[in-house]
Coordinates of C-alpha atoms in Angstrom, one line a residue:
M1 CA -3.0 22.5 16.9
S2 CA -4.9 24.9 13.6
V3 CA -7.1 22.5 11.6
S4 CA -8.9 24.1 9.2
R5 CA -12.4 24.2 8.9
S6 CA -12.7 25.4 5.7
R7 CA -12.5 23.9 1.8
L8 CA -9.4 22.6 1.0
P9 CA -7.3 24.7 -1.6
R10 CA -6.9 22.8 -5.0
R11 CA -3.3 23.4 -3.8
T12 CA -2.7 21.4 -1.0
L13 CA -4.8 18.5 -2.7
W14 CA -2.4 18.2 -5.6
R15 CA 0.9 18.7 -3.0
Y16 CA -0.6 16.6 -0.6
G17 CA -2.6 14.1 -3.4
I18 CA 1.3 13.8 -5.3
G19 CA 3.1 12.0 -2.5
S20 CA 1.5 9.2 -3.8
L21 CA 3.1 9.1 -6.8
G22 CA 6.2 7.2 -4.2
T23 CA 3.7 5.3 -2.2
G24 CA 1.9 4.1 -4.4
G25 CA 5.1 3.4 -7.1
F26 CA 7.1 1.8 -4.1
A27 CA 3.8 -0.4 -2.9
T28 CA 3.3 -1.5 -6.9
L29 CA 6.5 -1.9 -8.3
P30 CA 8.7 -4.7 -5.6
G31 CA 5.1 -6.5 -5.2
L32 CA 5.0 -6.8 -8.7
V33 CA 8.6 -8.1 -10.1
L34 CA 10.3 -8.9 -6.4
V35 CA 10.2 -11.7 -6.2
Y36 CA 9.5 -12.3 -9.7
Y37 CA 13.1 -11.2 -9.7
L38 CA 14.7 -13.0 -6.3
T39 CA 13.5 -16.8 -8.5
D40 CA 13.6 -16.1 -12.9
T41 CA 16.4 -13.5 -12.0
L42 CA 18.6 -14.6 -9.1
G43 CA 17.8 -18.0 -8.6
V44 CA 16.6 -17.7 -5.3
T45 CA 13.6 -20.6 -3.8
A46 CA 10.6 -19.2 -3.5
L47 CA 10.1 -19.7 -0.2
V48 CA 13.5 -18.3 0.6
A49 CA 11.9 -15.6 -1.6
G50 CA 9.4 -15.1 0.5
L51 CA 11.4 -14.9 3.8
I52 CA 13.1 -11.8 2.1
L53 CA 9.7 -10.5 2.0
T54 CA 8.8 -11.3 5.4
I55 CA 11.5 -10.5 7.1
S56 CA 11.3 -6.9 6.1
K57 CA 8.1 -6.6 6.9
I58 CA 8.2 -7.5 9.9
W59 CA 10.8 -4.5 10.2
D60 CA 8.4 -2.6 9.4
V61 CA 5.9 -3.5 11.9
V62 CA 9.3 -2.9 14.6
I63 CA 10.5 -0.2 13.2
D64 CA 6.6 2.3 12.4
P65 CA 4.7 2.3 15.5
V66 CA 8.6 3.9 17.1
I67 CA 8.7 5.9 13.7
G68 CA 5.1 7.3 14.1
G69 CA 5.7 7.8 17.9
R70 CA 8.8 10.4 16.9
S71 CA 6.6 11.6 14.0
D72 CA 4.5 13.3 17.3
F73 CA 7.0 14.2 19.2
S74 CA 8.1 16.0 16.3
L75 CA 5.6 17.9 15.6
V76 CA 5.6 19.1 19.7
R77 CA 8.6 20.1 19.6
S78 CA 9.6 21.9 15.5
G79 CA 5.6 21.6 14.7
S80 CA 5.3 20.1 11.6
R81 CA 6.4 16.4 10.5
R82 CA 8.0 17.5 7.5
R83 CA 11.5 17.3 8.1
F84 CA 11.1 12.7 8.5
M85 CA 8.9 12.9 4.8
T86 CA 12.2 14.9 3.9
I87 CA 14.7 12.0 5.1
G88 CA 12.3 9.6 3.8
G89 CA 12.1 11.4 0.2
V90 CA 16.4 11.3 0.1
A91 CA 17.5 7.3 0.7
L92 CA 14.4 5.5 -0.8
P93 CA 15.3 6.2 -4.1
V94 CA 19.5 5.3 -3.0
F95 CA 17.9 2.1 -1.8
F96 CA 15.9 0.6 -4.1
V97 CA 18.3 1.1 -7.0
L98 CA 20.5 -1.1 -4.0
T99 CA 17.5 -3.7 -4.2
F100 CA 17.4 -3.8 -8.1
A101 CA 21.1 -3.9 -8.4
V102 CA 22.9 -7.1 -7.5
V103 CA 26.3 -8.5 -9.2
P104 CA 25.8 -10.9 -12.5
G105 CA 26.7 -14.6 -11.5
L106 CA 26.4 -13.7 -7.5
A107 CA 25.6 -16.8 -5.7
P108 CA 22.1 -17.1 -4.8
A109 CA 22.8 -16.9 -0.8
A110 CA 24.7 -13.9 -1.5
S111 CA 22.4 -12.3 -3.8
A112 CA 19.9 -13.4 -1.1
I113 CA 21.3 -11.8 1.4
W114 CA 22.6 -8.9 -0.8
V115 CA 18.5 -7.7 -1.6
T116 CA 17.3 -8.2 1.8
V117 CA 20.3 -5.3 3.2
A118 CA 18.8 -3.3 0.4
F119 CA 15.4 -3.9 0.2
I120 CA 15.0 -3.6 4.9
L121 CA 16.8 -0.4 4.4
C122 CA 14.7 0.8 0.9
A123 CA 11.6 -0.2 3.5
S124 CA 12.5 1.9 6.8
S125 CA 13.1 4.9 3.8
F126 CA 9.3 4.7 2.9
S127 CA 8.0 4.8 6.1
L128 CA 10.3 7.8 7.1
F129 CA 7.8 9.1 4.4
Q130 CA 4.8 7.1 4.9
V131 CA 3.8 7.0 8.6
P132 CA 3.1 11.5 8.5
Y133 CA 2.0 11.3 5.7
I134 CA -1.0 8.8 6.4
A135 CA -1.5 11.2 9.8
L136 CA -1.8 14.5 7.3
P137 CA -5.5 14.3 6.7
A138 CA -6.8 14.7 9.8
E139 CA -4.2 17.5 10.6
L140 CA -5.3 19.7 7.9
T141 CA -9.2 19.9 7.9
R142 CA -11.8 18.8 10.2
R143 CA -14.8 18.3 7.9
Y144 CA -15.5 14.9 7.4
D145 CA -16.3 15.1 3.3
E146 CA -12.7 17.1 3.2
R147 CA -11.2 14.5 3.7
T148 CA -13.0 12.8 1.3
R149 CA -12.0 14.4 -1.5
L150 CA -8.2 14.9 0.0
L151 CA -8.0 11.5 0.1
T152 CA -10.2 10.7 -3.2
W153 CA -7.5 13.3 -5.1
R154 CA -4.4 11.5 -3.4
V155 CA -6.0 8.0 -4.9
V156 CA -6.4 9.5 -8.4
V157 CA -2.3 9.5 -7.5
L158 CA -1.9 6.6 -6.7
T159 CA -3.5 4.6 -9.3
V160 CA -1.5 7.2 -11.8
A161 CA 1.4 5.8 -10.0
I162 CA -0.3 2.0 -10.1
L163 CA -0.4 2.1 -13.8
L164 CA 3.2 3.8 -14.5
F165 CA 4.9 1.8 -12.0
G166 CA 3.4 -1.8 -13.2
A167 CA 3.3 -1.4 -16.6
G168 CA 6.0 0.7 -17.4
G169 CA 8.1 -0.9 -14.6
P170 CA 8.3 -4.5 -16.8
L171 CA 8.7 -2.7 -20.2
L172 CA 11.5 -0.5 -18.7
R173 CA 13.5 -3.9 -18.1
D174 CA 12.3 -5.9 -20.9
L175 CA 13.8 -3.6 -23.2
F176 CA 17.1 -5.6 -21.8
P177 CA 16.0 -9.1 -23.3
D178 CA 19.1 -11.1 -23.3
D179 CA 20.5 -9.2 -20.2
P180 CA 18.0 -9.5 -17.1
Y181 CA 20.5 -8.0 -14.8
L182 CA 20.6 -4.2 -16.4
G183 CA 17.6 -4.8 -17.0
Y184 CA 16.2 -4.4 -13.3
L185 CA 18.8 -2.2 -12.7
V186 CA 17.9 0.1 -15.5
M187 CA 13.6 -0.3 -14.0
A188 CA 15.3 1.3 -10.6
I189 CA 17.4 4.2 -11.5
V190 CA 14.1 5.6 -13.5
A191 CA 11.6 4.4 -11.1
G192 CA 13.8 5.4 -8.4
V193 CA 14.6 9.6 -9.4
I194 CA 11.1 9.5 -9.7
L195 CA 9.7 8.3 -6.3
G196 CA 11.9 10.4 -4.6
T197 CA 10.3 13.2 -6.7
G198 CA 6.6 12.9 -5.5
M199 CA 8.0 12.4 -2.4
L200 CA 9.7 15.0 -1.7
L201 CA 7.6 17.7 -3.4
S202 CA 5.0 16.5 -1.3
S203 CA 7.0 16.7 2.2
T204 CA 6.5 20.8 1.1
V205 CA 2.2 20.1 2.0
A206 CA 3.7 18.9 6.1
P207 CA 1.9 22.4 7.6
R208 CA 3.6 24.3 10.3
N209 CA 2.2 24.8 13.3
V210 CA 2.2 25.1 17.5
P211 CA 0.3 22.6 18.6
E212 CA -1.2 22.4 21.3
P213 CA 0.0 23.0 24.8
E214 CA -1.4 19.2 26.0
T215 CA -0.1 17.5 22.9
R216 CA 3.2 15.7 24.7
P217 CA 3.8 13.2 23.5
T218 CA 6.8 11.4 24.5
A219 CA 10.4 9.5 22.6
S220 CA 11.1 6.9 24.7
L221 CA 10.9 3.8 22.5
V222 CA 9.2 1.6 25.4
Q223 CA 6.4 4.5 25.7
N224 CA 5.9 4.5 21.6
Y225 CA 5.3 1.3 21.4
R226 CA 2.3 1.3 25.0
G227 CA 1.1 4.0 22.6
G228 CA 0.3 2.5 19.9
I229 CA -0.9 -0.8 22.6
R230 CA -2.9 1.7 24.3
A231 CA -4.5 3.0 21.1
L232 CA -5.3 -0.2 19.5
I233 CA -6.8 -1.2 23.0
R234 CA -8.8 1.9 23.3
S235 CA -10.0 2.6 19.6
Q236 CA -12.6 -0.2 18.1
P237 CA -13.2 1.9 15.2
F238 CA -9.0 2.0 14.2
R239 CA -9.0 -2.1 14.9
A240 CA -12.3 -2.8 12.8
L241 CA -10.3 -0.8 10.4
L242 CA -7.0 -1.8 10.3
A243 CA -8.0 -5.3 10.4
T244 CA -10.3 -5.2 7.8
Y245 CA -7.3 -3.0 5.5
M246 CA -4.7 -5.7 6.2
L247 CA -6.6 -8.9 4.6
Q248 CA -7.4 -6.6 1.9
G249 CA -4.0 -6.4 1.6
L250 CA -3.0 -9.4 1.9
A251 CA -5.3 -10.4 -1.4
T252 CA -4.8 -8.0 -3.6
G253 CA -0.6 -7.7 -2.5
M254 CA -1.1 -11.8 -3.5
M255 CA -2.6 -10.5 -6.8
L256 CA 0.5 -8.0 -7.5
A257 CA 2.5 -10.5 -6.5
G258 CA 1.0 -13.2 -8.8
A259 CA 0.3 -11.6 -11.5
Q260 CA 3.6 -11.4 -13.3
Y261 CA 3.5 -15.2 -13.4
V262 CA 0.3 -15.8 -14.0
A263 CA 1.8 -13.8 -16.9
T264 CA 4.2 -16.0 -17.6
W265 CA 3.4 -18.8 -17.4
V266 CA -1.4 -19.5 -17.8
L267 CA -1.7 -16.9 -20.8
R268 CA 1.9 -17.6 -22.0
S269 CA 2.6 -13.9 -21.8
E270 CA 5.3 -12.2 -20.2
T271 CA 5.0 -8.7 -21.6
A272 CA 0.8 -9.4 -20.9
V273 CA 1.3 -8.4 -17.0
T274 CA 1.7 -4.6 -18.5
L275 CA -2.4 -5.3 -20.4
L276 CA -3.1 -6.9 -17.1
F277 CA -2.0 -3.4 -15.5
V278 CA -3.9 -1.8 -17.4
A279 CA -6.8 -3.2 -17.7
L280 CA -7.0 -3.2 -13.7
I281 CA -6.4 0.5 -13.2
A282 CA -8.0 2.0 -16.4
P283 CA -11.7 1.0 -14.6
A284 CA -9.8 2.6 -11.1
L285 CA -8.5 6.6 -12.5
L286 CA -11.7 7.4 -14.2
L287 CA -13.7 5.5 -11.1
T288 CA -11.7 6.5 -8.3
P289 CA -14.1 10.7 -8.1
A290 CA -16.8 8.7 -8.8
W291 CA -16.0 6.6 -5.0
G292 CA -15.7 10.1 -3.7
G293 CA -19.6 10.8 -5.0
I294 CA -21.0 7.5 -3.5
A295 CA -19.4 7.9 -0.4
K296 CA -21.2 11.6 0.2
R297 CA -24.4 10.2 -0.6
I298 CA -24.4 7.0 1.3
G299 CA -21.9 7.8 3.4
K300 CA -18.2 6.1 3.6
E301 CA -19.3 2.9 5.9
R302 CA -21.4 1.5 2.3
G303 CA -19.7 2.4 -0.3
Y304 CA -16.2 0.8 1.4
W305 CA -18.7 -2.5 1.7
F306 CA -19.6 -1.5 -2.2
A307 CA -16.7 -2.2 -3.4
S308 CA -15.0 -4.7 -1.8
I309 CA -18.1 -6.9 -1.8
I310 CA -18.1 -6.2 -5.9
F311 CA -13.5 -7.6 -5.9
F312 CA -14.2 -10.8 -3.9
I313 CA -17.1 -11.7 -6.5
A314 CA -14.8 -10.4 -9.6
S315 CA -11.4 -12.6 -8.1
A316 CA -13.1 -15.4 -7.7
S317 CA -14.1 -15.7 -11.1
L318 CA -10.7 -15.9 -12.1
V319 CA -10.5 -19.3 -10.4
M320 CA -11.7 -19.9 -14.5
L321 CA -8.2 -19.3 -15.5
M322 CA -7.6 -23.2 -14.4
W323 CA -10.0 -24.4 -16.7
S324 CA -10.2 -21.7 -19.7
P325 CA -7.9 -19.1 -20.0
G326 CA -6.7 -17.0 -22.1
W327 CA -7.6 -13.3 -23.0
W328 CA -11.3 -12.8 -21.3
V329 CA -9.7 -12.7 -18.2
F330 CA -9.2 -8.4 -18.5
V331 CA -12.9 -8.4 -17.7
P332 CA -13.3 -9.4 -14.6
V333 CA -9.8 -7.6 -14.3
A334 CA -11.1 -4.4 -14.7
V335 CA -14.2 -5.1 -12.9
A336 CA -11.5 -5.7 -10.2
G337 CA -10.3 -2.3 -10.6
A338 CA -13.1 -0.5 -11.0
A339 CA -14.2 -1.7 -7.3
Y340 CA -9.5 -1.4 -5.6
A341 CA -10.2 3.0 -5.8
G342 CA -13.1 1.8 -4.0
M343 CA -11.2 -0.2 -1.5
Q344 CA -8.0 2.2 -1.3
A345 CA -10.1 5.9 -0.9
L346 CA -13.3 5.0 1.1
P347 CA -10.6 3.8 4.3
M348 CA -8.3 6.0 3.5
A349 CA -10.7 8.5 4.6
M350 CA -11.9 6.8 6.7
L351 CA -8.9 7.2 9.1
P352 CA -8.5 10.7 9.4
D353 CA -12.0 10.2 11.3
V354 CA -11.1 7.7 13.5
I355 CA -8.2 9.6 14.6
S356 CA -9.9 13.4 15.1
H357 CA -12.9 10.8 16.8
D358 CA -9.3 9.0 19.0
A359 CA -8.6 12.6 19.9
E360 CA -12.0 14.3 20.7
R361 CA -12.2 11.7 22.9
H362 CA -9.0 11.4 24.8
G363 CA -7.3 14.8 25.0
E364 CA -4.4 14.2 23.2
G365 CA -3.2 14.1 19.8
R366 CA -1.6 10.6 18.4
A367 CA -1.7 10.8 14.5
G368 CA 2.0 9.3 13.9
V369 CA 1.3 6.3 16.0
F370 CA -2.3 5.5 14.5
G371 CA 0.3 6.4 10.8
G372 CA 2.6 3.9 12.3
L373 CA 0.5 1.3 13.0
W374 CA -1.9 1.9 9.7
T375 CA 1.2 1.5 7.8
A376 CA 3.3 -1.3 9.8
G377 CA -0.5 -2.7 8.7
E378 CA -0.3 -2.2 5.2
T379 CA 2.5 -3.0 4.6
A380 CA 3.0 -6.0 6.6
G381 CA -1.0 -7.2 4.8
M382 CA 1.0 -6.9 1.9
A383 CA 4.5 -8.9 2.2
F384 CA 2.3 -11.6 3.6
G385 CA 0.3 -11.4 0.5
A386 CA 3.5 -12.4 -1.6
T387 CA 4.7 -14.0 0.9
A388 CA 1.5 -16.4 1.1
L389 CA 2.3 -17.1 -2.7
T390 CA 5.8 -17.9 -2.6
V391 CA 4.7 -20.8 -0.6
M392 CA 1.8 -21.6 -2.3
L393 CA 4.6 -21.4 -5.2
A394 CA 6.9 -23.5 -3.2
I395 CA 4.1 -26.6 -2.2
T396 CA 2.6 -27.3 -5.7
G397 CA 6.8 -27.4 -7.0
Y398 CA 7.4 -24.5 -8.8
Q399 CA 11.0 -24.6 -10.6
E400 CA 13.6 -21.5 -10.3
S401 CA 16.2 -20.4 -12.8
V402 CA 18.8 -17.7 -13.1
G403 CA 19.7 -14.7 -16.1
V404 CA 17.8 -16.1 -19.2
A405 CA 18.2 -20.1 -18.6
V406 CA 14.5 -21.5 -19.4
V407 CA 12.6 -23.6 -17.7
S408 CA 9.3 -25.4 -17.6
Q409 CA 6.8 -25.5 -14.4
S410 CA 4.4 -28.3 -13.7
D411 CA 0.4 -28.4 -14.5
A412 CA 1.1 -28.0 -10.3
A413 CA 3.6 -25.2 -10.6
I414 CA 0.3 -23.8 -12.6
T415 CA -1.9 -25.1 -10.7
G416 CA -1.0 -23.2 -7.8
I417 CA -0.2 -19.6 -9.5
V418 CA -4.1 -19.3 -10.5
L419 CA -5.2 -20.5 -7.3
S420 CA -3.4 -18.1 -5.9
F421 CA -4.7 -15.5 -7.8
S422 CA -8.5 -16.2 -6.8
V423 CA -9.6 -17.8 -4.8
V424 CA -6.8 -17.9 -2.0
P425 CA -7.8 -13.7 -2.5
A426 CA -11.3 -14.4 -2.6
V427 CA -11.4 -15.8 1.2
A428 CA -9.5 -13.5 2.8
L429 CA -11.7 -10.9 0.5
L430 CA -14.7 -12.2 2.8
L431 CA -12.7 -12.3 6.1
S432 CA -12.5 -9.1 5.6
L433 CA -16.2 -8.3 5.7
I434 CA -16.5 -9.5 8.4
T435 CA -14.0 -7.4 10.2
L436 CA -15.5 -4.7 8.3
S437 CA -18.8 -5.0 9.7
R438 CA -17.3 -4.4 13.0
Y439 CA -16.6 -0.7 12.0
R440 CA -19.4 1.3 13.6
L441 CA -18.2 4.8 13.3
R442 CA -20.9 7.3 11.4
R443 CA -20.4 10.5 9.8
A444 CA -22.4 11.3 13.1
D445 CA -19.8 10.4 15.2
I446 CA -17.3 13.0 13.8
E447 CA -19.2 16.0 12.6
P448 CA -22.8 15.7 15.6
E449 CA -23.0 19.7 14.9
E450 CA -23.8 18.8 11.2
S451 CA -25.5 14.9 11.7

């Protein structure tokens, strides 16, 4: 297919980037409030809440490679991935609202079933958009630096989305302190409209091309899985990058899900979660373009190392909350935010390099398959981070509640919250540095004629 070697126009940058209003919002808001909604409004136990997230993400792992293969097939048949993105953008807001529309007074077991079904449908809709969305950069440009530029602007929008949903979502919910059910519903309706709008606008950037004759992905379910397995086996750079991103997703997912608990039980202020997000995202928003400049100067891989090490140090320092809880926490959170921008922009810019490198070596376009595997790994990492939090809460004796009921937490439970927000994520970051060391793809492998 025709892939541009020229400089991408700003219109393309922003039409692609606006999709992260949907992807960033969906990754942030459920990750922040869904576990808390289950344990502290619906009365679902922490372990069951974690099980709900695990089931939904296992479903993601099952379905994402299929969506990737079908997306490749659609590209061959119609010349575009747009249809999948549009369906996802239309369906996601509906199921997102249903996830937070549990009827007051419903038993915790029935509430858990309601949320499980609605969130699985929501996650499926998200995958219909996200998988082809991830595949697009490799199809929009061949140039190494242009991909960095494209993904840098995407992460700018992503950080805005994280701030908008991470800070604004809880604020909307808290407008109804006497009726948390209504608060979550209003939050979901407003968020759903914004999510869908960003996704539908971004779907228009999907190019309509005639693919190369040798590109022949199949529609068979079994062959879709086989294609994914082959992609994992034959692409060592993809395995290294995906493992790194999954481990870091586990770390950030655990911290994201734990932020509300830290605000409520460590800082003793439920509204502090909004300030935590401002402290995290403001530096990320300011420094995202700087990470693009760093990557251009020293390489995406070295820049990614630098960002990961900074985030590791910042997250590990948060263990001091065990002995001295206070507003000083916003300093290391801001440092982590500056590093988080690089941890998002750089691997996203490295992924299309991996895809195009594989296509050059093996002569077939499998961007959708890679996108499906990436989305499955990304969502699984974030979800297992939230699941790890619920396991820690259960082990340390966290007490769930229904509606506006007031409970108290033991010292052990609060210690578990702090460890889930600091030491455990730091360990995951440390492990990710080991997998990152195995990524050896460089500029010369992507643009040998310009090296």
